Amino acid sequence: MRRMAVTKAYVLQDGEVISESYLEKYALKTESKQIPSDQFSEFYDKYGLITPLYNLEALAQLLEINTYHYRATKTKARDVAGLGWRLIPSEEVEEPDPEQKDIAQTFLKYCNPILTFTEITDRVMVDFEATGNGYYEVIRDNEGEKVVGLEHIPAHTVRIHSDMERYVQIRGSRKVWFKRFGLDKDVHVITGEFFEKGTLKPEERANEIMHLKNYTSRSDYYGIPDIIPALPAILADREQQEYNISFFENHAIPAYAVTISGAELDEETERQIKQFFQRDLKKNNHSTLVLTAKKSDTDYDSEPVKFEFHALNTEIKEASFRMYRQDNRDEVLSAHGVPPYRAGITVEGSLGGSTAKESTEIYKQSIIKPKQEMLEARINRFILQEGLGVYDWVFKFNEIDTRDEEKQINRLKTLFDIGALSPNMIREELGEERVEDPNMDRHFIYGRPLDTTKEETRAILNSLKELHQELIQIATKDSQGKD
């Protein structure tokens, strides 16, 4: 038996009739998905550079095509480096030198003529989350000794030499060499050649790089970003957004699928269908559609012509698309380890309150704190100690505040009353600076000094009583003056 020819078409919600061949013109007509070319491709062999596991330019561009990846990346960078910082005394030093603190604070506040230290570090961490690598440019004085400045270098513009001691940045036709931080050699900024330390002029000497990388066992040279396992979800989400987008921007949503067997969808048949849905059906809901069609030449002796109309449940399809995109979103956020609400996403039906606090605490301890500790270790060792000669003070980032303030105050008060914490210890836990007063380092039991003689205790209590009386007198005078 000869197979019948089958023609398909769609009736849109506005009554228009679209053939399947017409619809196919719009399918997958999206932007090119080609991976951008690597601008370093001609330099890898020429200069002995190492090729990254993934195209860093393409990884950087992912931030521009996925909302959730962009928001999670920015959120993690801000939570790591954007909440402020402080200097605290080193635990190994009994009497920290205040001059060293001034040196460190001055540098960190004025390390760049335009950007703050927080802005520089935030950019480094955005690169770290987007590409798996982050770079500080460390600038020394003309003698090549003291660190005098910091800059951010975009990670996708940097490649590592096979000796792991040199780095090169290429932008367009310009090429600049850097050396690993602390390398006891000079590197020529243009040629990348090694020279004995101190033999090059300041303008010829390459600056140093402090490299942060998100560890992967597949490379000793580069890191990879957390998003790598979720790359299919990002690409699938992109395809879903763009699929047939041109069609749906210019036409209505299909309401019926029409199958015509044994005939072709000619102009007359299309006119009859269109007239029925646009005019006859609106006048009378019980109208009958009578169709005539031109028989296919190839199926002249086949079975009679058949028309079939199938209603399309567009709500189910739209819901499926939404669920599909939500799955992609959840996979992206899961790869980053960021709770949805932390990235500005409200999940319907999810519980707030203690659940949100617990999620934030897990995120803080498992995702943010390890990155802060990694950064703090490098800043303390390379910048403060080796670069500035500051050993008495330690750099610390401020953390996400997940505490219940009332519970925290009650806990600290209890610890203070039983002599477990001194006033200065409490101030440090609250992120405040120490007060240089011997009494602020004493321990008290319900207001009485623990580590003092009777005479000292009496003197302290008398001092407090006198202060109390003075405050009463001042308050009384103010009250009389108002009267």
Short mmCIF file of C-alpha atoms in Angstrom, two decimals:
data_model
loop_
_atom_site.label_atom_id
_atom_site.label_comp_id
_atom_site.label_asym_id
_atom_site.label_seq_id
_atom_site.Cartn_x
_atom_site.Cartn_y
_atom_site.Cartn_z
CA MET A 1 0.00 0.00 0.00
CA ARG A 2 1.31 3.37 -0.97
CA ARG A 3 2.10 5.67 1.98
CA MET A 4 -0.08 8.75 2.13
CA ALA A 5 1.49 12.19 2.04
CA VAL A 6 1.03 14.08 5.31
CA THR A 7 1.02 17.84 5.64
CA LYS A 8 1.13 19.56 9.01
CA ALA A 9 0.15 23.07 9.99
CA TYR A 10 -0.68 25.05 13.12
CA VAL A 11 -3.65 27.28 13.88
CA LEU A 12 -2.61 30.18 16.11
CA GLN A 13 -4.71 31.78 18.82
CA ASP A 14 -5.48 34.69 16.50
CA GLY A 15 -6.73 32.34 13.77
CA GLU A 16 -3.69 32.53 11.51
CA VAL A 17 -2.57 29.30 9.81
CA ILE A 18 1.17 28.51 9.76
CA SER A 19 2.65 25.57 7.88
CA GLU A 20 5.28 23.39 9.51
CA SER A 21 7.81 24.30 6.82
CA TYR A 22 7.30 27.97 7.70
CA LEU A 23 7.77 27.24 11.39
CA GLU A 24 11.05 25.43 10.75
CA LYS A 25 12.57 28.65 9.42
CA TYR A 26 12.55 30.01 12.94
CA ALA A 27 13.67 26.92 14.82
CA LEU A 28 17.10 27.31 16.44
CA LYS A 29 17.92 30.48 14.52
CA THR A 30 19.95 31.75 17.45
CA GLU A 31 23.24 33.52 17.90
CA SER A 32 26.43 31.67 17.11
CA LYS A 33 27.55 29.32 19.88
CA GLN A 34 31.13 29.18 18.68
CA ILE A 35 33.74 29.43 21.42
CA PRO A 36 35.59 32.73 21.02
CA SER A 37 39.08 32.35 19.62
CA ASP A 38 41.96 32.35 22.08
CA GLN A 39 44.01 35.48 21.49
CA PHE A 40 47.04 33.64 22.91
CA SER A 41 46.89 30.76 20.41
CA GLU A 42 49.91 31.95 18.38
CA PHE A 43 51.99 32.69 21.48
CA TYR A 44 51.82 29.43 23.46
CA ASP A 45 54.63 27.67 21.60
CA LYS A 46 56.45 30.88 20.75
CA TYR A 47 56.87 32.01 24.38
CA GLY A 48 56.58 28.70 26.23
CA LEU A 49 53.16 29.47 27.73
CA ILE A 50 50.76 26.89 29.14
CA THR A 51 47.30 26.49 27.59
CA PRO A 52 44.47 26.65 30.18
CA LEU A 53 42.08 23.71 30.52
CA TYR A 54 39.20 25.95 29.39
CA ASN A 55 39.05 29.04 27.23
CA LEU A 56 39.29 31.83 29.83
CA GLU A 57 37.68 34.36 27.49
CA ALA A 58 34.67 32.09 27.04
CA LEU A 59 34.40 31.54 30.81
CA ALA A 60 34.45 35.29 31.39
CA GLN A 61 31.67 35.73 28.83
CA LEU A 62 29.41 33.25 30.65
CA LEU A 63 28.68 36.01 33.17
CA GLU A 64 26.97 37.94 30.37
CA ILE A 65 24.60 35.18 29.27
CA ASN A 66 23.25 33.74 32.53
CA THR A 67 21.56 35.82 35.20
CA TYR A 68 21.98 33.29 38.01
CA HIS A 69 25.67 32.67 37.32
CA TYR A 70 26.29 36.42 37.26
CA ARG A 71 24.40 37.06 40.50
CA ALA A 72 26.00 34.11 42.35
CA THR A 73 29.48 35.20 41.23
CA LYS A 74 28.94 38.79 42.35
CA THR A 75 27.38 37.66 45.64
CA LYS A 76 30.29 35.38 46.55
CA ALA A 77 32.86 38.05 45.66
CA ARG A 78 31.04 40.61 47.80
CA ASP A 79 30.58 38.24 50.74
CA VAL A 80 34.27 37.36 50.68
CA ALA A 81 35.85 40.77 50.15
CA GLY A 82 33.16 43.43 50.22
CA LEU A 83 32.11 43.53 53.88
CA GLY A 84 35.13 45.48 55.11
CA TRP A 85 38.33 44.53 56.89
CA ARG A 86 40.28 45.22 60.08
CA LEU A 87 43.72 44.75 61.66
CA ILE A 88 44.00 42.78 64.89
CA PRO A 89 47.06 42.08 67.08
CA SER A 90 48.99 38.92 66.29
CA GLU A 91 48.51 36.18 68.89
CA GLU A 92 52.28 35.66 68.91
CA VAL A 93 53.03 39.24 70.01
CA GLU A 94 52.39 40.45 73.56
CA GLU A 95 52.74 44.19 72.87
CA PRO A 96 52.01 44.95 69.19
CA ASP A 97 53.79 47.99 67.77
CA PRO A 98 51.22 50.73 66.94
CA GLU A 99 53.57 52.16 64.29
CA GLN A 100 53.36 48.91 62.35
CA LYS A 101 49.58 49.18 62.44
CA ASP A 102 49.76 52.70 61.03
CA ILE A 103 52.02 51.47 58.20
CA ALA A 104 49.63 48.65 57.28
CA GLN A 105 46.49 50.80 57.53
CA THR A 106 48.01 53.58 55.44
CA PHE A 107 49.01 51.16 52.69
CA LEU A 108 45.67 49.36 52.59
CA LYS A 109 43.77 52.65 52.47
CA TYR A 110 45.95 54.21 49.77
CA CYS A 111 47.29 51.22 47.82
CA ASN A 112 45.81 52.53 44.57
CA PRO A 113 45.32 56.09 43.31
CA ILE A 114 41.76 55.37 42.17
CA LEU A 115 40.43 52.10 43.59
CA THR A 116 40.09 51.09 47.22
CA PHE A 117 41.62 47.86 48.47
CA THR A 118 38.09 46.44 48.78
CA GLU A 119 37.29 47.28 45.14
CA ILE A 120 40.51 45.69 43.90
CA THR A 121 39.94 42.53 45.91
CA ASP A 122 36.30 42.33 44.82
CA ARG A 123 37.41 42.38 41.16
CA VAL A 124 40.02 39.73 41.80
CA MET A 125 37.36 37.52 43.40
CA VAL A 126 34.89 38.05 40.53
CA ASP A 127 37.62 36.76 38.19
CA PHE A 128 38.31 33.92 40.62
CA GLU A 129 34.66 32.82 40.55
CA ALA A 130 34.27 33.34 36.80
CA THR A 131 37.51 31.75 35.54
CA GLY A 132 39.03 29.96 38.53
CA ASN A 133 41.95 32.42 38.62
CA GLY A 134 42.52 35.85 40.16
CA TYR A 135 45.53 38.15 39.90
CA TYR A 136 46.90 41.02 41.99
CA GLU A 137 49.63 43.14 40.45
CA VAL A 138 52.08 44.07 43.21
CA ILE A 139 54.10 47.27 42.68
CA ARG A 140 57.35 47.98 44.54
CA ASP A 141 59.35 51.20 44.92
CA ASN A 142 62.22 52.17 42.59
CA GLU A 143 64.67 50.14 44.69
CA GLY A 144 62.51 47.06 44.24
CA GLU A 145 62.11 46.51 47.98
CA LYS A 146 59.03 48.04 49.62
CA VAL A 147 55.55 47.33 48.29
CA VAL A 148 53.88 50.63 47.38
CA GLY A 149 50.79 49.70 45.36
CA LEU A 150 48.29 47.10 44.17
CA GLU A 151 46.32 46.68 40.94
CA HIS A 152 43.86 44.14 39.57
CA ILE A 153 44.74 42.29 36.36
CA PRO A 154 41.79 40.75 34.42
CA ALA A 155 42.33 36.99 34.61
CA HIS A 156 41.32 36.20 31.03
CA THR A 157 44.21 38.37 29.74
CA VAL A 158 46.96 36.47 31.62
CA ARG A 159 48.82 33.24 30.78
CA ILE A 160 51.47 31.37 32.76
CA HIS A 161 54.91 30.39 31.51
CA SER A 162 55.92 26.75 31.81
CA ASP A 163 58.58 27.66 34.41
CA MET A 164 55.79 28.93 36.72
CA GLU A 165 57.95 31.98 37.48
CA ARG A 166 56.74 34.30 34.73
CA TYR A 167 53.37 35.53 33.50
CA VAL A 168 52.41 37.44 30.38
CA GLN A 169 49.44 39.70 29.73
CA ILE A 170 48.35 40.32 26.14
CA ARG A 171 45.75 42.84 25.08
CA GLY A 172 45.49 43.47 21.36
CA SER A 173 49.01 44.06 20.09
CA ARG A 174 50.43 44.95 23.52
CA LYS A 175 52.34 42.40 25.58
CA VAL A 176 53.64 42.81 29.16
CA TRP A 177 55.57 40.36 31.32
CA PHE A 178 55.28 39.85 35.09
CA LYS A 179 57.12 37.67 37.58
CA ARG A 180 55.95 35.53 40.45
CA PHE A 181 55.74 37.39 43.75
CA GLY A 182 58.96 37.08 45.72
CA LEU A 183 61.07 35.76 42.82
CA ASP A 184 64.71 36.69 43.52
CA LYS A 185 65.39 37.76 39.92
CA ASP A 186 64.54 40.63 37.63
CA VAL A 187 62.38 39.99 34.56
CA HIS A 188 62.33 42.38 31.62
CA VAL A 189 58.85 43.82 31.24
CA ILE A 190 58.92 43.66 27.40
CA THR A 191 61.04 40.63 26.53
CA GLY A 192 60.40 38.43 29.57
CA GLU A 193 64.12 37.66 29.90
CA PHE A 194 65.71 36.91 33.30
CA PHE A 195 68.33 39.25 34.80
CA GLU A 196 70.16 39.35 38.08
CA LYS A 197 68.08 41.12 40.70
CA GLY A 198 68.70 44.86 40.84
CA THR A 199 70.37 45.13 37.41
CA LEU A 200 67.36 46.44 35.48
CA LYS A 201 66.13 50.02 35.57
CA PRO A 202 62.77 50.56 37.33
CA GLU A 203 60.99 51.22 34.01
CA GLU A 204 62.41 47.97 32.54
CA ARG A 205 61.64 45.81 35.54
CA ALA A 206 58.52 43.62 35.49
CA ASN A 207 56.09 43.96 38.38
CA GLU A 208 55.07 40.96 40.45
CA ILE A 209 51.90 38.90 40.38
CA MET A 210 50.08 37.29 43.27
CA HIS A 211 48.08 34.44 41.75
CA LEU A 212 44.96 32.93 43.32
CA LYS A 213 43.59 29.75 41.78
CA ASN A 214 40.67 27.46 42.50
CA TYR A 215 42.43 24.10 42.75
CA THR A 216 41.90 21.34 40.22
CA SER A 217 43.94 18.15 40.06
CA ARG A 218 44.04 18.45 36.29
CA SER A 219 46.43 21.42 36.20
CA ASP A 220 49.39 22.70 38.19
CA TYR A 221 49.16 26.07 36.45
CA TYR A 222 45.53 27.19 36.38
CA GLY A 223 42.41 26.79 38.47
CA ILE A 224 38.87 26.17 37.28
CA PRO A 225 35.68 27.92 38.45
CA ASP A 226 32.97 26.26 40.55
CA ILE A 227 30.51 26.66 37.66
CA ILE A 228 32.24 24.09 35.39
CA PRO A 229 29.98 21.12 36.35
CA ALA A 230 26.90 23.27 35.58
CA LEU A 231 28.00 24.42 32.12
CA PRO A 232 25.38 22.21 30.40
CA ALA A 233 22.67 23.87 32.51
CA ILE A 234 23.83 27.33 31.43
CA LEU A 235 23.90 26.36 27.76
CA ALA A 236 20.54 24.58 27.99
CA ASP A 237 18.99 27.62 29.64
CA ARG A 238 20.35 29.79 26.86
CA GLU A 239 18.93 27.52 24.18
CA GLN A 240 15.54 27.45 25.90
CA GLN A 241 15.39 31.24 25.95
CA GLU A 242 16.32 31.60 22.31
CA TYR A 243 14.44 28.66 20.78
CA ASN A 244 11.91 29.97 18.29
CA ILE A 245 12.14 33.40 19.92
CA SER A 246 11.83 35.12 16.55
CA PHE A 247 8.64 33.19 15.80
CA PHE A 248 6.92 33.97 19.08
CA GLU A 249 7.90 37.65 18.90
CA ASN A 250 6.10 37.94 15.57
CA HIS A 251 3.21 35.48 15.94
CA ALA A 252 0.70 34.22 18.47
CA ILE A 253 0.98 30.96 20.40
CA PRO A 254 -0.21 27.83 18.49
CA ALA A 255 -3.65 26.63 19.67
CA TYR A 256 -4.24 23.70 17.26
CA ALA A 257 -2.09 21.32 15.26
CA VAL A 258 -3.62 20.40 11.89
CA THR A 259 -2.74 17.14 10.11
CA ILE A 260 -3.79 16.72 6.50
CA SER A 261 -3.42 13.25 4.99
CA GLY A 262 -3.50 12.58 1.29
CA ALA A 263 -3.54 16.21 0.23
CA GLU A 264 -1.56 19.42 0.31
CA LEU A 265 -2.22 22.56 2.28
CA ASP A 266 -3.06 24.83 -0.62
CA GLU A 267 -4.14 28.45 -0.46
CA GLU A 268 -7.85 27.62 -0.64
CA THR A 269 -7.70 25.15 2.24
CA GLU A 270 -5.71 27.62 4.34
CA ARG A 271 -8.30 30.33 3.56
CA GLN A 272 -11.16 28.08 4.69
CA ILE A 273 -9.46 27.22 8.00
CA LYS A 274 -8.59 30.84 8.67
CA GLN A 275 -12.15 31.99 7.91
CA PHE A 276 -13.60 29.39 10.27
CA PHE A 277 -11.47 30.35 13.28
CA GLN A 278 -11.44 34.11 12.68
CA ARG A 279 -15.08 34.67 11.65
CA ASP A 280 -17.49 31.71 11.69
CA LEU A 281 -16.52 30.33 15.12
CA LYS A 282 -16.80 33.78 16.73
CA LYS A 283 -20.35 34.19 15.37
CA ASN A 284 -21.53 30.72 16.32
CA ASN A 285 -19.72 28.38 18.71
CA HIS A 286 -21.47 25.42 17.07
CA SER A 287 -20.32 26.22 13.55
CA THR A 288 -19.25 23.30 11.37
CA LEU A 289 -16.03 23.44 9.39
CA VAL A 290 -16.31 21.96 5.89
CA LEU A 291 -13.01 21.68 4.03
CA THR A 292 -12.05 20.88 0.48
CA ALA A 293 -8.47 20.17 -0.49
CA LYS A 294 -6.44 19.45 -3.58
CA LYS A 295 -5.33 15.82 -3.70
CA SER A 296 -1.59 15.17 -3.80
CA ASP A 297 -0.34 14.14 -7.24
CA THR A 298 1.70 11.31 -5.77
CA ASP A 299 -1.28 9.90 -3.86
CA TYR A 300 -4.01 10.20 -6.46
CA ASP A 301 -5.20 6.60 -6.00
CA SER A 302 -4.65 6.50 -2.24
CA GLU A 303 -7.20 6.69 0.58
CA PRO A 304 -9.51 9.71 0.91
CA VAL A 305 -8.26 13.02 2.21
CA LYS A 306 -8.36 13.30 6.02
CA PHE A 307 -8.20 16.42 8.23
CA GLU A 308 -7.37 16.14 11.93
CA PHE A 309 -7.31 18.99 14.47
CA HIS A 310 -5.46 18.50 17.78
CA ALA A 311 -5.87 21.09 20.53
CA LEU A 312 -2.52 22.09 22.06
CA ASN A 313 -2.36 22.57 25.82
CA THR A 314 0.03 25.53 25.81
CA GLU A 315 -0.25 26.03 29.58
CA ILE A 316 1.34 22.65 30.24
CA LYS A 317 4.15 23.40 27.78
CA GLU A 318 4.78 26.81 29.30
CA ALA A 319 4.82 25.27 32.78
CA SER A 320 7.29 22.65 31.58
CA PHE A 321 9.54 25.36 30.21
CA ARG A 322 9.39 27.21 33.53
CA MET A 323 10.21 24.04 35.47
CA TYR A 324 13.05 23.29 33.08
CA ARG A 325 14.52 26.74 33.56
CA GLN A 326 14.09 26.47 37.33
CA ASP A 327 16.02 23.19 37.28
CA ASN A 328 18.83 24.90 35.35
CA ARG A 329 18.81 27.78 37.83
CA ASP A 330 19.01 25.42 40.81
CA GLU A 331 21.92 23.54 39.24
CA VAL A 332 23.85 26.78 38.68
CA LEU A 333 23.29 27.95 42.26
CA SER A 334 24.15 24.50 43.60
CA ALA A 335 27.47 24.54 41.72
CA HIS A 336 28.26 27.88 43.34
CA GLY A 337 27.00 26.78 46.74
CA VAL A 338 24.87 29.94 47.07
CA PRO A 339 21.42 29.78 48.75
CA PRO A 340 18.71 31.10 46.35
CA TYR A 341 17.60 33.98 48.57
CA ARG A 342 21.25 35.05 48.99
CA ALA A 343 21.34 35.57 45.21
CA GLY A 344 18.12 37.63 45.32
CA ILE A 345 15.78 34.76 44.39
CA THR A 346 12.57 34.09 46.31
CA VAL A 347 11.56 30.44 46.21
CA GLU A 348 7.81 29.97 46.59
CA GLY A 349 6.81 27.70 49.45
CA SER A 350 10.22 27.73 51.10
CA LEU A 351 10.49 28.36 54.82
CA GLY A 352 12.21 31.43 56.18
CA GLY A 353 13.27 32.24 59.72
CA SER A 354 15.64 29.72 61.24
CA THR A 355 15.94 27.79 57.96
CA ALA A 356 17.28 30.87 56.17
CA LYS A 357 19.72 31.53 59.03
CA GLU A 358 20.93 27.94 58.99
CA SER A 359 21.44 28.07 55.21
CA THR A 360 23.40 31.29 55.53
CA GLU A 361 25.55 29.84 58.30
CA ILE A 362 26.35 26.74 56.18
CA TYR A 363 27.13 28.99 53.19
CA LYS A 364 29.31 31.19 55.38
CA GLN A 365 31.29 28.32 56.92
CA SER A 366 31.67 26.06 53.86
CA ILE A 367 31.91 28.52 50.95
CA ILE A 368 32.89 32.01 52.13
CA LYS A 369 35.14 31.44 55.14
CA PRO A 370 37.65 29.16 53.33
CA LYS A 371 38.05 31.77 50.58
CA GLN A 372 38.52 34.54 53.14
CA GLU A 373 41.17 32.49 54.94
CA MET A 374 42.98 31.86 51.65
CA LEU A 375 43.05 35.59 50.87
CA GLU A 376 43.99 36.58 54.42
CA ALA A 377 46.93 34.17 54.43
CA ARG A 378 48.36 35.67 51.24
CA ILE A 379 47.76 39.28 52.27
CA ASN A 380 49.36 38.72 55.68
CA ARG A 381 52.36 36.81 54.36
CA PHE A 382 53.12 38.60 51.09
CA ILE A 383 51.79 42.12 51.59
CA LEU A 384 52.06 42.86 55.31
CA GLN A 385 55.06 40.73 56.30
CA GLU A 386 57.28 40.44 53.21
CA GLY A 387 56.15 43.64 51.52
CA LEU A 388 55.74 46.07 54.44
CA GLY A 389 57.64 44.42 57.29
CA VAL A 390 54.51 44.31 59.49
CA TYR A 391 54.52 41.26 61.79
CA ASP A 392 52.67 42.50 64.89
CA TRP A 393 49.28 42.89 63.21
CA VAL A 394 47.06 40.51 61.26
CA PHE A 395 44.69 41.36 58.40
CA LYS A 396 41.12 40.02 58.76
CA PHE A 397 38.03 40.33 56.57
CA ASN A 398 34.70 41.08 58.20
CA GLU A 399 32.34 38.12 58.07
CA ILE A 400 28.67 37.77 57.16
CA ASP A 401 26.70 38.58 60.30
CA THR A 402 24.35 35.65 60.97
CA ARG A 403 24.06 36.26 64.68
CA ASP A 404 20.87 36.95 66.59
CA GLU A 405 21.90 40.19 68.30
CA GLU A 406 19.84 39.69 71.45
CA LYS A 407 21.14 36.16 71.96
CA GLN A 408 24.69 37.30 71.23
CA ILE A 409 24.51 40.11 73.80
CA ASN A 410 23.13 37.76 76.46
CA ARG A 411 25.85 35.21 75.71
CA LEU A 412 28.63 37.80 75.97
CA LYS A 413 27.15 39.23 79.19
CA THR A 414 27.07 35.77 80.74
CA LEU A 415 30.68 35.06 79.73
CA PHE A 416 31.74 38.45 81.10
CA ASP A 417 29.94 37.90 84.44
CA ILE A 418 31.67 34.54 85.02
CA GLY A 419 35.10 35.93 84.14
CA ALA A 420 35.50 34.09 80.83
CA LEU A 421 35.91 37.25 78.71
CA SER A 422 37.54 40.61 79.35
CA PRO A 423 36.00 43.85 77.97
CA ASN A 424 38.63 43.97 75.20
CA MET A 425 37.94 40.36 74.24
CA ILE A 426 34.27 41.24 73.88
CA ARG A 427 35.11 44.28 71.74
CA GLU A 428 37.26 42.15 69.43
CA GLU A 429 34.49 39.57 69.02
CA LEU A 430 32.12 42.37 68.05
CA GLY A 431 34.61 43.66 65.49
CA GLU A 432 35.57 46.75 67.49
CA GLU A 433 39.09 47.97 68.21
CA ARG A 434 40.76 47.35 71.57
CA VAL A 435 40.89 50.09 74.17
CA GLU A 436 44.42 50.64 75.51
CA ASP A 437 43.56 50.59 79.21
CA PRO A 438 44.79 47.93 81.70
CA ASN A 439 41.31 47.56 83.17
CA MET A 440 39.92 46.60 79.71
CA ASP A 441 42.09 43.47 79.77
CA ARG A 442 41.03 42.41 83.27
CA HIS A 443 38.52 39.66 83.99
CA PHE A 444 35.55 40.35 86.30
CA ILE A 445 33.21 38.15 88.33
CA TYR A 446 29.88 39.93 88.46
CA GLY A 447 31.54 43.30 88.34
CA ARG A 448 34.46 42.55 90.67
CA PRO A 449 37.99 42.36 89.22
CA LEU A 450 39.31 38.81 89.32
CA ASP A 451 43.06 39.31 88.94
CA THR A 452 43.74 42.21 91.35
CA THR A 453 44.79 42.68 94.98
CA LYS A 454 42.32 43.90 97.61
CA GLU A 455 43.81 47.38 97.47
CA GLU A 456 43.48 47.51 93.66
CA THR A 457 39.91 46.22 93.86
CA ARG A 458 39.02 48.87 96.45
CA ALA A 459 40.64 51.58 94.32
CA ILE A 460 38.77 50.48 91.19
CA LEU A 461 35.44 50.33 93.03
CA ASN A 462 36.03 53.74 94.62
CA SER A 463 36.91 55.14 91.20
CA LEU A 464 33.69 53.75 89.77
CA LYS A 465 31.67 55.20 92.67
CA GLU A 466 33.25 58.64 92.22
CA LEU A 467 32.52 58.47 88.48
CA HIS A 468 28.94 57.50 89.28
CA GLN A 469 28.53 60.48 91.64
CA GLU A 470 29.97 62.86 89.06
CA LEU A 471 27.49 61.64 86.49
CA ILE A 472 24.62 62.15 88.94
CA GLN A 473 25.77 65.71 89.69
CA ILE A 474 26.07 66.54 86.01
CA ALA A 475 22.62 65.12 85.33
CA THR A 476 21.18 67.09 88.29
CA LYS A 477 22.70 70.37 87.12
CA ASP A 478 21.39 69.83 83.61
CA SER A 479 17.93 69.13 85.01
CA GLN A 480 17.98 72.29 87.20
CA GLY A 481 19.21 74.38 84.30
CA LYS A 482 16.28 73.25 82.18
CA ASP A 483 13.83 74.13 84.95
#
